[in-house]
mmCIF file of C-alpha atoms (C1' of nucleotides) in Angstrom:
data_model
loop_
_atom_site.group_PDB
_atom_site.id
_atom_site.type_symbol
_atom_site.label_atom_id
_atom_site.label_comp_id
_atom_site.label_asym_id
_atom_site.label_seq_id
_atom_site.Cartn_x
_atom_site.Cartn_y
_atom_site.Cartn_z
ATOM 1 C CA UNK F 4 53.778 -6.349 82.038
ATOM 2 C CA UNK F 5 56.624 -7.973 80.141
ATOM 3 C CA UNK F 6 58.511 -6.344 77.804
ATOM 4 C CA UNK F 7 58.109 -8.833 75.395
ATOM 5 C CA UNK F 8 54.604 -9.797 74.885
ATOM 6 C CA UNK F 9 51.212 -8.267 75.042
ATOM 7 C CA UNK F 10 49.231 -8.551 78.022
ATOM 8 C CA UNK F 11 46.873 -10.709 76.215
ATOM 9 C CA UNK F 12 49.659 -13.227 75.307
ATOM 10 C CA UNK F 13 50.969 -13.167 79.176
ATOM 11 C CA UNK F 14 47.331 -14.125 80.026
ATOM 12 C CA UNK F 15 47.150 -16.992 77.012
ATOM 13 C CA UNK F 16 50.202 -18.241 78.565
ATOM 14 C CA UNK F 17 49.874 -18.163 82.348
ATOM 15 C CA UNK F 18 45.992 -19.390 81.308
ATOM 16 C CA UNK F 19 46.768 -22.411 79.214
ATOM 17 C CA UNK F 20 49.653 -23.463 81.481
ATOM 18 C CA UNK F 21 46.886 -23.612 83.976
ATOM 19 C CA UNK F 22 44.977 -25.629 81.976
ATOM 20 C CA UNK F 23 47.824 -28.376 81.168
ATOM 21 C CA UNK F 24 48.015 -28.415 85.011
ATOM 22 C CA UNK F 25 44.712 -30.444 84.368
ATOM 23 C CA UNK F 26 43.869 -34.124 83.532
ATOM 24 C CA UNK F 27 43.450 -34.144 79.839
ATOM 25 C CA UNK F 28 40.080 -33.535 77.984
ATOM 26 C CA UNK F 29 38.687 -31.805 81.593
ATOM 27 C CA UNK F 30 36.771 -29.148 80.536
ATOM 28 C CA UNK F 31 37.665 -25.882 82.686
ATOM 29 C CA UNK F 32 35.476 -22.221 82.610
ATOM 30 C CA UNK F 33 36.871 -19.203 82.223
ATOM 31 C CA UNK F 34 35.299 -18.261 85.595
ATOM 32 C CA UNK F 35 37.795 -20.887 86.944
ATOM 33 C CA UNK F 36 40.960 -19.617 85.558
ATOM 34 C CA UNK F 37 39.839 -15.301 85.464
ATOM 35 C CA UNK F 38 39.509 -15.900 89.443
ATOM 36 C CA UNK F 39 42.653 -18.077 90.228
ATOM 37 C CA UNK F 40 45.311 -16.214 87.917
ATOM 38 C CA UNK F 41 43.666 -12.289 88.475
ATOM 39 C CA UNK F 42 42.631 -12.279 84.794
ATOM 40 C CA UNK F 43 39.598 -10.164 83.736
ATOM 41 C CA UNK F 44 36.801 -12.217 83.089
ATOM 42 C CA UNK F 45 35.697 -10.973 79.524
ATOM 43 C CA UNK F 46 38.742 -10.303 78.426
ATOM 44 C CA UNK F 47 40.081 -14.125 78.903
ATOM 45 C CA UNK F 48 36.511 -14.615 77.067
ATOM 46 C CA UNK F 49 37.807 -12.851 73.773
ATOM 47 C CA UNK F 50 41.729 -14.237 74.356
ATOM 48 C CA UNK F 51 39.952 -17.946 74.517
ATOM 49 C CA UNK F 52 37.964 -17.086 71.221
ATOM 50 C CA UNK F 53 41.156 -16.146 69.270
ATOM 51 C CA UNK F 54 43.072 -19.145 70.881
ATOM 52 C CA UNK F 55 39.933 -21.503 69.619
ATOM 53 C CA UNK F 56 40.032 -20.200 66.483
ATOM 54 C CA UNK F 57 43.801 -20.501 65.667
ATOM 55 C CA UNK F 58 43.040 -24.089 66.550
ATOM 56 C CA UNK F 59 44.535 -24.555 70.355
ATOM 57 C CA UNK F 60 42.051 -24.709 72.314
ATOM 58 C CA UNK F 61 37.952 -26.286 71.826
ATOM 59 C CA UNK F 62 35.279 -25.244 73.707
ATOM 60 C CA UNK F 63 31.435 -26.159 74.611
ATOM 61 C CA UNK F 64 28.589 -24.056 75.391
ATOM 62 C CA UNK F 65 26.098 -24.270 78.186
ATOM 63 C CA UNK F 66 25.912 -25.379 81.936
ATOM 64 C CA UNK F 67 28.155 -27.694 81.737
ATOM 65 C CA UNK F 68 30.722 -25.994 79.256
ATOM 66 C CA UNK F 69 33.964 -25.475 78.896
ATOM 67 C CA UNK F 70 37.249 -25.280 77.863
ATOM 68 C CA UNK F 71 40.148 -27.731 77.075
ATOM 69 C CA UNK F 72 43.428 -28.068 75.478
ATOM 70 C CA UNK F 73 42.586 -29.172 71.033
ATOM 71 C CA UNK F 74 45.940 -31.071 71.839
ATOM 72 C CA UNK F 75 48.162 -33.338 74.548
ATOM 73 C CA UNK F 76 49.913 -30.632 76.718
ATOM 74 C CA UNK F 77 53.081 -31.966 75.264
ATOM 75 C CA UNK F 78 52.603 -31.363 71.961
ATOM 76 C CA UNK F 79 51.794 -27.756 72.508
ATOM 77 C CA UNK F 80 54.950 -25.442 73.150
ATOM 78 C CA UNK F 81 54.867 -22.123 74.363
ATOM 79 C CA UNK F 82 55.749 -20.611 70.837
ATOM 80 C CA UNK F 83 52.588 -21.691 69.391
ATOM 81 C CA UNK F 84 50.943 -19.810 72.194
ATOM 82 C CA UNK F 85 52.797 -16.501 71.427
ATOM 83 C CA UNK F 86 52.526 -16.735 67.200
ATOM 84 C CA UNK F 87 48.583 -17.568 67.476
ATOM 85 C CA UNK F 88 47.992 -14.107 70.309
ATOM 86 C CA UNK F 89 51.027 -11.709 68.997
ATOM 87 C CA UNK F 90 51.676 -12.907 65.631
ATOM 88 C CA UNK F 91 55.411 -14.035 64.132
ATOM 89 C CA UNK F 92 56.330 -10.396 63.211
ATOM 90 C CA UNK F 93 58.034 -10.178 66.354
ATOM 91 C CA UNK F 94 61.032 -12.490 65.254
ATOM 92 C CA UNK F 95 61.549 -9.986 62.722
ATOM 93 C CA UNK F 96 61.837 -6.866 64.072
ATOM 94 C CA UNK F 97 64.938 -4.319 64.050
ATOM 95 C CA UNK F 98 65.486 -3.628 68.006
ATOM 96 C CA UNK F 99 66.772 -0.096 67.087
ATOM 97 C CA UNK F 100 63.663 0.531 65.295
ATOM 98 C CA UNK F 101 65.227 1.076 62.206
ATOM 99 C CA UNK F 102 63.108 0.231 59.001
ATOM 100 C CA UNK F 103 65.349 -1.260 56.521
ATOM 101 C CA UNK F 104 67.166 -2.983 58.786
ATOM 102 C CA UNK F 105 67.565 -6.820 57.757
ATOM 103 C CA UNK F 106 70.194 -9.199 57.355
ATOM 104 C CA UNK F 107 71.666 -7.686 54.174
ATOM 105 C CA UNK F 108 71.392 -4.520 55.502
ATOM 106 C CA UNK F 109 72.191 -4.966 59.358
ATOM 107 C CA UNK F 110 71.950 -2.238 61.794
ATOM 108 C CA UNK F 111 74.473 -1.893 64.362
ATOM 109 C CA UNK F 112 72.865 -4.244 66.869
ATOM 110 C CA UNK F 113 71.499 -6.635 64.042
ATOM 111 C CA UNK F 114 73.450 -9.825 64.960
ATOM 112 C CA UNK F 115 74.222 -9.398 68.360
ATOM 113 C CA UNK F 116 69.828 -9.239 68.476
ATOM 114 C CA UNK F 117 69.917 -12.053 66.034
ATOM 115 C CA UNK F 118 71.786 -14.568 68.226
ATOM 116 C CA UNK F 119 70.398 -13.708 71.122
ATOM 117 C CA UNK F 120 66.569 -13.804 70.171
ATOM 118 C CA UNK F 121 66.781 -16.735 68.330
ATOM 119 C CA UNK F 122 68.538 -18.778 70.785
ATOM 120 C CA UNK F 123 65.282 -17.214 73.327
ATOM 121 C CA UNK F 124 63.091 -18.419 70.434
ATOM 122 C CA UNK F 125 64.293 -22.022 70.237
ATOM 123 C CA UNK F 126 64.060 -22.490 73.933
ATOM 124 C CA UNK F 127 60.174 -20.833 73.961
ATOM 125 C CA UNK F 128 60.153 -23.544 70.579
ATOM 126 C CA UNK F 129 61.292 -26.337 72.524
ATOM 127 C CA UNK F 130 59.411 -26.614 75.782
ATOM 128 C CA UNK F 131 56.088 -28.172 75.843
ATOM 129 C CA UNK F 132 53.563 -27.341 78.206
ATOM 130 C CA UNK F 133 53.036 -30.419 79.920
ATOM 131 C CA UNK F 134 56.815 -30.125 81.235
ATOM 132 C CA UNK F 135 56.225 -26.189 82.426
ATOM 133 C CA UNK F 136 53.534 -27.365 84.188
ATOM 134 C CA UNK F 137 54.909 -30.203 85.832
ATOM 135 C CA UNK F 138 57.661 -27.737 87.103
ATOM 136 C CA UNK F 139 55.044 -25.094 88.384
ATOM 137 C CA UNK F 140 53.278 -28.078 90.434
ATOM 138 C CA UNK F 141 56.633 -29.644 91.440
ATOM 139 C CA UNK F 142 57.458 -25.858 93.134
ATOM 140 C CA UNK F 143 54.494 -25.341 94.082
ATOM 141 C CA UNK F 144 54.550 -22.294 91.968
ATOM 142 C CA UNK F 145 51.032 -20.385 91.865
ATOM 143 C CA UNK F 146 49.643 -23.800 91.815
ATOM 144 C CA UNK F 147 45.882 -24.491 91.106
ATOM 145 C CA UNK C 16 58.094 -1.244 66.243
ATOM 146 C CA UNK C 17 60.225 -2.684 68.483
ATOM 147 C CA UNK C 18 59.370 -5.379 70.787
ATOM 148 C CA UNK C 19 61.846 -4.483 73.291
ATOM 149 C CA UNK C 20 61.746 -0.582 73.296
ATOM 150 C CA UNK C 21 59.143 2.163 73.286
ATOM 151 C CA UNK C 22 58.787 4.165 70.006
ATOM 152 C CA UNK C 23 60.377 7.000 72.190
ATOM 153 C CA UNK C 24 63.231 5.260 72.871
ATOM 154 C CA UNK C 25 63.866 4.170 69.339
ATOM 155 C CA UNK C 26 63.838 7.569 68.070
ATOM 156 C CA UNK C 27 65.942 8.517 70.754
ATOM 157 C CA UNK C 28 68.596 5.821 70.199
ATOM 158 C CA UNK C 29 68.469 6.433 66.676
ATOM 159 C CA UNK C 30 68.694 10.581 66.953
ATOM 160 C CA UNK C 31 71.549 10.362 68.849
ATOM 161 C CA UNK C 32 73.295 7.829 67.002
ATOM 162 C CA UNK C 33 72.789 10.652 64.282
ATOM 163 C CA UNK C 34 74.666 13.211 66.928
ATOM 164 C CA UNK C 35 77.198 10.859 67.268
ATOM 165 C CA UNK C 36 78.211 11.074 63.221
ATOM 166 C CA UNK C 37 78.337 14.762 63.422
ATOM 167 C CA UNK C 38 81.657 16.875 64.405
ATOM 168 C CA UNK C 39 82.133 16.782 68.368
ATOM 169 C CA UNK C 40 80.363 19.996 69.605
ATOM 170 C CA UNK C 41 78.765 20.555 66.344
ATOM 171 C CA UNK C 42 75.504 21.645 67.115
ATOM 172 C CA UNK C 43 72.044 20.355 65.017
ATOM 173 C CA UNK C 44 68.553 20.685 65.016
ATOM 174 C CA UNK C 45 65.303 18.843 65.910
ATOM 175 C CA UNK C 46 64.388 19.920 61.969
ATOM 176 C CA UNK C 47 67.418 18.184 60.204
ATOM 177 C CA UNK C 48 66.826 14.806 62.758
ATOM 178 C CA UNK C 49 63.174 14.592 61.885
ATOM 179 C CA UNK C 50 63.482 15.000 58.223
ATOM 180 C CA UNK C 51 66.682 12.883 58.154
ATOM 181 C CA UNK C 52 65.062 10.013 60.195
ATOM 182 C CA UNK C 53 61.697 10.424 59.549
ATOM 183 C CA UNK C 54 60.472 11.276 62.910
ATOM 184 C CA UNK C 55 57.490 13.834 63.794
ATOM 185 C CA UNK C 56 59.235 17.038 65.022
ATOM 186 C CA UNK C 57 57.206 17.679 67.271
ATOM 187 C CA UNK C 58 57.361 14.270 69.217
ATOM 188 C CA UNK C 59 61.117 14.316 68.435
ATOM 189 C CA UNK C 60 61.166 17.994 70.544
ATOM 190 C CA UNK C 61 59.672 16.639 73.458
ATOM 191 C CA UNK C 62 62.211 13.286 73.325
ATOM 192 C CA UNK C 63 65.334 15.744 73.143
ATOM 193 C CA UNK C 64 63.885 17.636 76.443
ATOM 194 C CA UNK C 65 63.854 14.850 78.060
ATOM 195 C CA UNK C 66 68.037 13.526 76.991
ATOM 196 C CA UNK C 67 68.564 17.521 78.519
ATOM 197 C CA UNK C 68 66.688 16.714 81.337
ATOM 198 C CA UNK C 69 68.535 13.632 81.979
ATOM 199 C CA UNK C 70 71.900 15.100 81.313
ATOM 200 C CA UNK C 71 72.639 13.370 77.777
ATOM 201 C CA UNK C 72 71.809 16.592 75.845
ATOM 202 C CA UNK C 73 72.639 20.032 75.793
ATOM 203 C CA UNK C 74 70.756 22.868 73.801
ATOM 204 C CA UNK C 75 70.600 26.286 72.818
ATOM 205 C CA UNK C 76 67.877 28.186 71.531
ATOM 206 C CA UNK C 77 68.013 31.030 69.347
ATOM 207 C CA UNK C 78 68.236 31.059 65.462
ATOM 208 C CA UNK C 79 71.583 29.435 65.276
ATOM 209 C CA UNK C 80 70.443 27.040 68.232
ATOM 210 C CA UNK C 81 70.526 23.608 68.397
ATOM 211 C CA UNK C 82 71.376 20.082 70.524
ATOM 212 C CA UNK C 83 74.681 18.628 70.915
ATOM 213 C CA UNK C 84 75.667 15.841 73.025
ATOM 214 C CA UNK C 85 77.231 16.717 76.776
ATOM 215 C CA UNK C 86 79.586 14.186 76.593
ATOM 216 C CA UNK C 87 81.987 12.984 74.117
ATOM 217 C CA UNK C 88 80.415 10.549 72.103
ATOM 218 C CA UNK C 89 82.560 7.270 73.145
ATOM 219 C CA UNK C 90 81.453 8.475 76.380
ATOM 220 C CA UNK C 91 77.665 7.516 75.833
ATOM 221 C CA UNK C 92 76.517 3.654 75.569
ATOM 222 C CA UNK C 93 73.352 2.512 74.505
ATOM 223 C CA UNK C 94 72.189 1.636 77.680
ATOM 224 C CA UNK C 95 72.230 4.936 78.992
ATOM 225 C CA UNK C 96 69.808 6.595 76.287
ATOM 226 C CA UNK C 97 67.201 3.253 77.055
ATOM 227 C CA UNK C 98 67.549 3.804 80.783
ATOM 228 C CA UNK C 99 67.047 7.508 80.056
ATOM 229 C CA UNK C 100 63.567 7.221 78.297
ATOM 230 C CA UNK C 101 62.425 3.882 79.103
ATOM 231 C CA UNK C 102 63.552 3.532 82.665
ATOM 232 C CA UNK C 103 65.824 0.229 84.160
ATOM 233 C CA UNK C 104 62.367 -1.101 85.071
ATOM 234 C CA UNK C 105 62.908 -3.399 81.520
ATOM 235 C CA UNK C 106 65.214 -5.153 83.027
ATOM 236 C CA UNK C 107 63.405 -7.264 86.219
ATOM 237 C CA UNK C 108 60.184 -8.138 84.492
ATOM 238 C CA UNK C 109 58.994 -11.902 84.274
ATOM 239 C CA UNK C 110 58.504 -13.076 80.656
ATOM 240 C CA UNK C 111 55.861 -14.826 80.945
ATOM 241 C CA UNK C 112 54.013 -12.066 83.425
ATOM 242 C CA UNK C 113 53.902 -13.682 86.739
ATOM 243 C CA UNK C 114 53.844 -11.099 89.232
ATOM 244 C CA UNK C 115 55.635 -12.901 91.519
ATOM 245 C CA UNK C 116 58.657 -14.343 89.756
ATOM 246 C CA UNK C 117 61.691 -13.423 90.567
ATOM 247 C CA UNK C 118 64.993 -15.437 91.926
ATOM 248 C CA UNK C 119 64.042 -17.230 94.556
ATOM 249 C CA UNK C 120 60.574 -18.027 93.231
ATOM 250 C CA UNK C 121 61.485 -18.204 89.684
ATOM 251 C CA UNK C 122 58.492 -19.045 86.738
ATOM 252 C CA UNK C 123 59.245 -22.003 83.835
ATOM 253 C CA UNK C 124 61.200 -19.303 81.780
ATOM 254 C CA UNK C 125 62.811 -17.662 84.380
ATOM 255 C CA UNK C 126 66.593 -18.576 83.908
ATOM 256 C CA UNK C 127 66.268 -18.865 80.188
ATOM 257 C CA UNK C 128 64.820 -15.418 79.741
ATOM 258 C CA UNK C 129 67.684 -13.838 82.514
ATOM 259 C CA UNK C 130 70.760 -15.084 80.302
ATOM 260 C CA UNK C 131 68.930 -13.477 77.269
ATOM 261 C CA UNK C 132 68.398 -10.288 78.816
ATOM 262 C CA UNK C 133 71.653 -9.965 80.704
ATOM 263 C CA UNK C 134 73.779 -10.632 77.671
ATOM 264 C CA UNK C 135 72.051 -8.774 75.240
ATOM 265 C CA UNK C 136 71.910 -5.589 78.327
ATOM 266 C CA UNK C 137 75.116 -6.398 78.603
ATOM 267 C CA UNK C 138 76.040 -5.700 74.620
ATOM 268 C CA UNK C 139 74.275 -2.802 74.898
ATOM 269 C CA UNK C 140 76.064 -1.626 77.785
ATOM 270 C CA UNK C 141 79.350 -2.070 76.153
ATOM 271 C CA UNK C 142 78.434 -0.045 72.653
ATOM 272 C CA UNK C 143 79.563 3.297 72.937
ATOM 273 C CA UNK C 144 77.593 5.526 70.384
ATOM 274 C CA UNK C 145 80.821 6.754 68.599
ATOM 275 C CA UNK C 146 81.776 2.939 67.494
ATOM 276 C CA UNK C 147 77.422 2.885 66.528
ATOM 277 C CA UNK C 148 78.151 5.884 64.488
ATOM 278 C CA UNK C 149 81.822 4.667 62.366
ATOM 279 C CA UNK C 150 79.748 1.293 61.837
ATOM 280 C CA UNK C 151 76.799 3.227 60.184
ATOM 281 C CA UNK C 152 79.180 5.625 58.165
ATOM 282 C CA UNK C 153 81.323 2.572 56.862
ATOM 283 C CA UNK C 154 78.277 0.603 55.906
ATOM 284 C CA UNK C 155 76.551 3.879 54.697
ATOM 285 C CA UNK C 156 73.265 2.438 56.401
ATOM 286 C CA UNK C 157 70.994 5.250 56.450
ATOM 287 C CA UNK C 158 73.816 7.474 56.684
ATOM 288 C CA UNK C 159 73.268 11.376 57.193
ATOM 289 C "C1'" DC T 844 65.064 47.424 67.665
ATOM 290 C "C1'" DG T 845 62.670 44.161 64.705
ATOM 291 C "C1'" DA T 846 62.438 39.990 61.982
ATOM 292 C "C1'" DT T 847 63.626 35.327 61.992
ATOM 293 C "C1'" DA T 848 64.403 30.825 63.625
ATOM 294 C "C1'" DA T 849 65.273 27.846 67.083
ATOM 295 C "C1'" DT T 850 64.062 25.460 71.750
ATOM 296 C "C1'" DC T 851 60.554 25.089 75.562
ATOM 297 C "C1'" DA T 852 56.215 23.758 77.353
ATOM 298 C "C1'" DG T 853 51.554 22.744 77.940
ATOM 299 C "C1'" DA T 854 47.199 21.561 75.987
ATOM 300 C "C1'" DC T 855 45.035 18.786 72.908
ATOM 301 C "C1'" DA T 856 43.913 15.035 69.335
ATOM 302 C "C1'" DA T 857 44.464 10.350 67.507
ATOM 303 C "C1'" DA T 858 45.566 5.588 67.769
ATOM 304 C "C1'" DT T 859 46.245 1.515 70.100
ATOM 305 C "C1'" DC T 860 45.640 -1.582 73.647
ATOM 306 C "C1'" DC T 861 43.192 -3.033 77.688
ATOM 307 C "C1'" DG T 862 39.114 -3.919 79.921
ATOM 308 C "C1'" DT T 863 33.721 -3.784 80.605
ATOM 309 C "C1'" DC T 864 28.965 -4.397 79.511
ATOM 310 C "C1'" DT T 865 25.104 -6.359 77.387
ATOM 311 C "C1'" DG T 866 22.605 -9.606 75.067
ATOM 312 C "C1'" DA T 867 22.250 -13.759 72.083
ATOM 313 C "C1'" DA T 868 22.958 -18.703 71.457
ATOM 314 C "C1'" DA T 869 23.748 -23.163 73.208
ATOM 315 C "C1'" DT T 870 23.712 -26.886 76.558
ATOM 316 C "C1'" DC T 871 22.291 -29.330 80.660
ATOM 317 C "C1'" DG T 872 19.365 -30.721 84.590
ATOM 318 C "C1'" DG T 873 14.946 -30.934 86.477
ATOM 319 C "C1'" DC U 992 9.707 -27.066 78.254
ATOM 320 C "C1'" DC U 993 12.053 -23.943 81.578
ATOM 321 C "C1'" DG U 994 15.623 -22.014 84.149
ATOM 322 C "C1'" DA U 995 20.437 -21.809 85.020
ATOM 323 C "C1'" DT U 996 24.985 -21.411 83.314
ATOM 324 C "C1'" DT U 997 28.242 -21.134 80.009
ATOM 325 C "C1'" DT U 998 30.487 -19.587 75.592
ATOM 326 C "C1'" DC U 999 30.007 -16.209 71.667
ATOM 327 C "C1'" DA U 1000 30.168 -11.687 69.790
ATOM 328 C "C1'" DG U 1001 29.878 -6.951 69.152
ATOM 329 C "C1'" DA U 1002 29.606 -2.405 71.039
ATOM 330 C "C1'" DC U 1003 31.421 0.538 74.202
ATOM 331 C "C1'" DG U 1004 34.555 2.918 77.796
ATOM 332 C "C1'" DG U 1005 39.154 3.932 79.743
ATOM 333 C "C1'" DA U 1006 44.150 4.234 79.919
ATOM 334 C "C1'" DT U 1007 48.335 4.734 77.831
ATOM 335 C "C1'" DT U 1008 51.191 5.939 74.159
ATOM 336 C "C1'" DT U 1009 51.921 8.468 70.140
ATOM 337 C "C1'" DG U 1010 51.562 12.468 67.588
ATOM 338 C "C1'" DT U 1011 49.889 17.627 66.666
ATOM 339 C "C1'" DC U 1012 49.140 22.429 67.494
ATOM 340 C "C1'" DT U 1013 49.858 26.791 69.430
ATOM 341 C "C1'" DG U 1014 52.184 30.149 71.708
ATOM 342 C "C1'" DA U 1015 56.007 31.712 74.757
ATOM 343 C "C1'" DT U 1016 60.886 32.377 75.284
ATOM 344 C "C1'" DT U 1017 65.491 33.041 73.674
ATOM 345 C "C1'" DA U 1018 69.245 33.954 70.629
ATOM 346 C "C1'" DT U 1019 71.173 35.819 66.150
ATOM 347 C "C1'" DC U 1020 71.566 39.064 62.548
ATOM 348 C "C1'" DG U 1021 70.577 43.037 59.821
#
DNA sequence: CGATAATCAGACAAATCCGTCTGAAATCGG
DNA sequence: CCGATTTCAGACGGATTTGTCTGATTATCG
């Protein structure tokens, strides 16, 4: 697991960076991506619910069904990922664990954190998915 | 909560940053940490057991017993109470939760997220608890 | 010695997160 | 329409982490 985010956003990740591996508007199951990236099967059911209903993904029912990206991969960065499973709280959060720590009121690690998780931030911010998955396919890198 | 540490681990950091204030030597108890910092005592007990374990902590028991830290506090650096509780495991996990990313087959975030880590491990590395502990006093953030 | 107050240690309870199971609803092909 | 396959949704089980309780052990002080 990372340190960072939930299991449930590692799988949202890893499982819609599969899916902008795809030709746009193709329709994918979850039975697809559970088996190819080691995900439990249900529980990428109730990730893919959340991620429908915060408006990233759409889905269709039946024998035929789906899933597929709401937008082009490259208008989807990783960041929205991570805010719609884990929330924005954790941009916000004292890494000491100290509870009134804030910028008026710093704790000792307060800026060094600051600096460094908002430069991690911007980069999560700024790439698209359509370019991580370009680079996964380029290398070949637990490719579809 | 943290996102990077355990709960543990915060109220370790933060306990012994509360050491590091007191008098070299100067011996206090589980009691006056957990009412100070708002930590359950009993949770707090099994934490400092642990720092002994690990060599960070000495105790006595007894009526007039205590903890007090086995090495001068400009000694101890951040980094060594995280490694103590939370293990150096934290520090070679992939961001994104590939299991096989690593150097030489590195995911999309790979070199992004090892800069962030290494300098921010590398700030805590550097901290000594006894510069942690003048900071806090001359801010008078949550001061003893 | 006896009372008190502290650490030590193991068992236990609670909460949270992860994962499973079951059935309903919807869609498609025959 | 019927059967197959998929998402949808809620209940449930399990694992891990967090927190509590109880009693044993040890040291101090009168």
């Amino acid at each position: 697991m990372s340190i960072f985010f939930s299991r449930q956003c590692e799988y949202a990740l890893q499982s819609i960076i599969y899916l902008a591996q795809k030709k746009q508007g193709e329709m994918t199951t979850i039975k697809e991506i559970s088996s190819h990236l080691n995900i439990p099967f249900h529980f990428l059911g109730k990730i893919f619910q959340k991620l429908s209903h915060k408006g990233l993904l759409h889905s269709m029912k039946g024998v035929s069904g789906g899933f597929w990206l709401a937008k082009p991969a490259e208008e989807i960065v990783l960041m929205d990922i991570i805010i719609a499973i884990d929330g924005s709280d954790i941009m916000n959060l004292c890494v000491l664990g100290y509870a009134e720590c804030n910028g008026s009121s710093p704790c000792p690690m307060h800026n060094e954190w600051k600096t460094t998780k908002e430069n991690f931030f911007a980069s999560l911010s700024k790439k698209n998915i359509l370019d991580v998955a370009k680079e996964i396919k380029k290398d070949g890198y637990r490719a579809a």
